[in-house]
Amino acid sequence: MNLALIGYRGTGKSTVAELLATQLGWKAISTDALIVEKAQRSIPDIVASDGWEHFRNLETEVCLALKDRDRLVIDTGGGLILRPENMEALKTNSLIFWLTATVSTITRRIADDTQRPALTAGKTFVEEIRDVLTERTPKYQAAADHTLSTDDLSPEEIAARILTIARSHGID
């Protein structure tokens, strides 16, 4: 069994995944990092040269490769939920946690992030976050086994809450 963290960028997935992995003695895996490793290029470079569709294809390959692995804490890219086959692969062997945050929290947290290309053209940073969240929220909701708001919690508090829920599902 694995734990998979889904949600928009800036909701705490990467930090919380590392904490959970340490506490459980499991391995933390970032789908974005695996894509970068596979392509031998940064995400902005992949998207600039080959487009979002190619990036999403690589993301699906990574998800399929992870579905039979065990004892992982999987930190997913924010758009991983856009393809049903990605979530089907993860749900095979993972308890899915959707980490949420408000637009203002996300804006504050990712304002200096240079490793993620724009998702939409012609919009302000805040408009993009708001619009993409509106589009993706139903998909996150449908995919999640559990939902946690991260706005007012430290990464340690989020990890503790996830561990409590995971243990109620027999994960230890």
PDB file of C-alpha atoms in Angstrom, residues 55-160:
ATOM      1  CA  PHE A  55       4.593  16.113 -20.495  1.00  0.00           C
ATOM      2  CA  ARG A  56       1.236  14.472 -19.651  1.00  0.00           C
ATOM      3  CA  ASN A  57       2.277  11.359 -21.618  1.00  0.00           C
ATOM      4  CA  LEU A  58       5.443  11.093 -19.533  1.00  0.00           C
ATOM      5  CA  GLU A  59       3.355  11.599 -16.385  1.00  0.00           C
ATOM      6  CA  THR A  60       1.117   8.689 -17.360  1.00  0.00           C
ATOM      7  CA  GLU A  61       4.148   6.461 -17.965  1.00  0.00           C
ATOM      8  CA  VAL A  62       5.396   7.321 -14.472  1.00  0.00           C
ATOM      9  CA  CYS A  63       2.012   6.564 -12.878  1.00  0.00           C
ATOM     10  CA  LEU A  64       1.800   3.206 -14.604  1.00  0.00           C
ATOM     11  CA  ALA A  65       5.323   2.355 -13.423  1.00  0.00           C
ATOM     12  CA  LEU A  66       4.371   3.168  -9.808  1.00  0.00           C
ATOM     13  CA  LYS A  67       1.099   1.251  -9.613  1.00  0.00           C
ATOM     14  CA  ASP A  68       2.651  -2.047  -8.531  1.00  0.00           C
ATOM     15  CA  ARG A  69       5.168  -0.569  -6.105  1.00  0.00           C
ATOM     16  CA  ASP A  70       4.639  -0.626  -2.355  1.00  0.00           C
ATOM     17  CA  ARG A  71       5.451   1.471   0.723  1.00  0.00           C
ATOM     18  CA  LEU A  72       5.803   4.755  -1.165  1.00  0.00           C
ATOM     19  CA  VAL A  73       4.635   8.249  -0.357  1.00  0.00           C
ATOM     20  CA  ILE A  74       3.868   9.673  -3.779  1.00  0.00           C
ATOM     21  CA  ASP A  75       3.976  13.437  -4.275  1.00  0.00           C
ATOM     22  CA  THR A  76       2.065  14.040  -7.498  1.00  0.00           C
ATOM     23  CA  GLY A  77       2.123  16.934  -9.913  1.00  0.00           C
ATOM     24  CA  GLY A  78      -0.908  19.191  -9.686  1.00  0.00           C
ATOM     25  CA  GLY A  79      -2.285  18.185 -13.085  1.00  0.00           C
ATOM     26  CA  LEU A  80      -1.858  14.440 -12.689  1.00  0.00           C
ATOM     27  CA  ILE A  81      -5.608  14.125 -12.050  1.00  0.00           C
ATOM     28  CA  LEU A  82      -6.398  15.412 -15.546  1.00  0.00           C
ATOM     29  CA  ARG A  83      -6.049  11.919 -16.984  1.00  0.00           C
ATOM     30  CA  PRO A  84      -8.311   9.242 -15.501  1.00  0.00           C
ATOM     31  CA  GLU A  85      -5.749   6.531 -16.271  1.00  0.00           C
ATOM     32  CA  ASN A  86      -3.282   8.222 -13.912  1.00  0.00           C
ATOM     33  CA  MET A  87      -5.701   8.059 -11.004  1.00  0.00           C
ATOM     34  CA  GLU A  88      -6.730   4.506 -11.885  1.00  0.00           C
ATOM     35  CA  ALA A  89      -3.076   3.481 -11.709  1.00  0.00           C
ATOM     36  CA  LEU A  90      -2.525   5.189  -8.352  1.00  0.00           C
ATOM     37  CA  LYS A  91      -5.780   3.941  -6.841  1.00  0.00           C
ATOM     38  CA  THR A  92      -4.645   0.366  -7.536  1.00  0.00           C
ATOM     39  CA  ASN A  93      -2.431   0.453  -4.463  1.00  0.00           C
ATOM     40  CA  SER A  94      -2.706   3.887  -2.805  1.00  0.00           C
ATOM     41  CA  LEU A  95      -4.745   5.782  -0.278  1.00  0.00           C
ATOM     42  CA  ILE A  96      -5.279   9.186  -1.942  1.00  0.00           C
ATOM     43  CA  PHE A  97      -5.092  12.431   0.049  1.00  0.00           C
ATOM     44  CA  TRP A  98      -6.148  15.717  -1.563  1.00  0.00           C
ATOM     45  CA  LEU A  99      -4.277  18.646  -0.004  1.00  0.00           C
ATOM     46  CA  THR A 100      -6.126  21.932  -0.502  1.00  0.00           C
ATOM     47  CA  ALA A 101      -5.382  25.610   0.078  1.00  0.00           C
ATOM     48  CA  THR A 102      -7.018  28.917  -0.780  1.00  0.00           C
ATOM     49  CA  VAL A 103      -5.941  30.955  -3.796  1.00  0.00           C
ATOM     50  CA  SER A 104      -4.254  33.514  -1.510  1.00  0.00           C
ATOM     51  CA  THR A 105      -2.285  30.806   0.321  1.00  0.00           C
ATOM     52  CA  ILE A 106      -1.201  29.162  -2.930  1.00  0.00           C
ATOM     53  CA  THR A 107      -0.219  32.533  -4.411  1.00  0.00           C
ATOM     54  CA  ARG A 108       1.954  33.303  -1.394  1.00  0.00           C
ATOM     55  CA  ARG A 109       3.570  29.866  -1.393  1.00  0.00           C
ATOM     56  CA  ILE A 110       4.452  29.608  -5.101  1.00  0.00           C
ATOM     57  CA  ALA A 111       5.149  33.235  -6.031  1.00  0.00           C
ATOM     58  CA  ASP A 112       8.886  32.548  -6.422  1.00  0.00           C
ATOM     59  CA  ASP A 113       8.620  29.132  -8.137  1.00  0.00           C
ATOM     60  CA  THR A 114      10.515  29.191 -11.438  1.00  0.00           C
ATOM     61  CA  GLN A 115      10.289  25.450 -12.126  1.00  0.00           C
ATOM     62  CA  ARG A 116       6.668  25.418 -13.253  1.00  0.00           C
ATOM     63  CA  PRO A 117       5.627  26.907 -16.605  1.00  0.00           C
ATOM     64  CA  ALA A 118       2.372  28.828 -16.959  1.00  0.00           C
ATOM     65  CA  LEU A 119      -0.671  26.635 -17.378  1.00  0.00           C
ATOM     66  CA  THR A 120      -2.741  29.230 -19.219  1.00  0.00           C
ATOM     67  CA  ALA A 121      -1.895  32.108 -21.517  1.00  0.00           C
ATOM     68  CA  GLY A 122      -2.916  35.740 -21.106  1.00  0.00           C
ATOM     69  CA  LYS A 123      -3.933  35.599 -17.465  1.00  0.00           C
ATOM     70  CA  THR A 124      -2.445  37.047 -14.316  1.00  0.00           C
ATOM     71  CA  PHE A 125      -0.832  34.690 -11.839  1.00  0.00           C
ATOM     72  CA  VAL A 126      -3.840  34.875  -9.494  1.00  0.00           C
ATOM     73  CA  GLU A 127      -6.353  34.468 -12.341  1.00  0.00           C
ATOM     74  CA  GLU A 128      -4.521  31.372 -13.509  1.00  0.00           C
ATOM     75  CA  ILE A 129      -4.569  29.815 -10.039  1.00  0.00           C
ATOM     76  CA  ARG A 130      -8.266  30.611  -9.573  1.00  0.00           C
ATOM     77  CA  ASP A 131      -9.279  29.313 -13.018  1.00  0.00           C
ATOM     78  CA  VAL A 132      -7.206  26.147 -12.880  1.00  0.00           C
ATOM     79  CA  LEU A 133      -8.481  25.349  -9.381  1.00  0.00           C
ATOM     80  CA  THR A 134     -12.064  25.836 -10.568  1.00  0.00           C
ATOM     81  CA  GLU A 135     -11.438  23.433 -13.448  1.00  0.00           C
ATOM     82  CA  ARG A 136      -9.589  20.803 -11.417  1.00  0.00           C
ATOM     83  CA  THR A 137     -11.528  20.803  -8.136  1.00  0.00           C
ATOM     84  CA  PRO A 138     -14.186  18.293  -9.297  1.00  0.00           C
ATOM     85  CA  LYS A 139     -11.427  15.963 -10.488  1.00  0.00           C
ATOM     86  CA  TYR A 140      -9.535  16.241  -7.184  1.00  0.00           C
ATOM     87  CA  GLN A 141     -12.769  15.590  -5.280  1.00  0.00           C
ATOM     88  CA  ALA A 142     -13.578  12.529  -7.371  1.00  0.00           C
ATOM     89  CA  ALA A 143     -10.080  11.084  -6.959  1.00  0.00           C
ATOM     90  CA  ALA A 144      -9.565  11.697  -3.232  1.00  0.00           C
ATOM     91  CA  ASP A 145     -10.165   9.220  -0.450  1.00  0.00           C
ATOM     92  CA  HIS A 146      -9.541  12.023   2.073  1.00  0.00           C
ATOM     93  CA  THR A 147      -9.274  15.826   1.895  1.00  0.00           C
ATOM     94  CA  LEU A 148      -7.163  18.104   4.107  1.00  0.00           C
ATOM     95  CA  SER A 149      -6.998  21.899   4.053  1.00  0.00           C
ATOM     96  CA  THR A 150      -3.393  23.001   4.506  1.00  0.00           C
ATOM     97  CA  ASP A 151      -3.955  26.757   4.891  1.00  0.00           C
ATOM     98  CA  ASP A 152      -3.492  27.067   8.636  1.00  0.00           C
ATOM     99  CA  LEU A 153      -1.480  23.927   9.359  1.00  0.00           C
ATOM    100  CA  SER A 154       2.244  23.327   9.510  1.00  0.00           C
ATOM    101  CA  PRO A 155       3.648  20.501   7.383  1.00  0.00           C
ATOM    102  CA  GLU A 156       4.145  18.516  10.602  1.00  0.00           C
ATOM    103  CA  GLU A 157       0.478  18.949  11.536  1.00  0.00           C
ATOM    104  CA  ILE A 158      -0.644  17.881   8.064  1.00  0.00           C
ATOM    105  CA  ALA A 159       1.594  14.801   8.185  1.00  0.00           C
ATOM    106  CA  ALA A 160       0.275  13.900  11.652  1.00  0.00           C
TER     107      ALA A 160
END
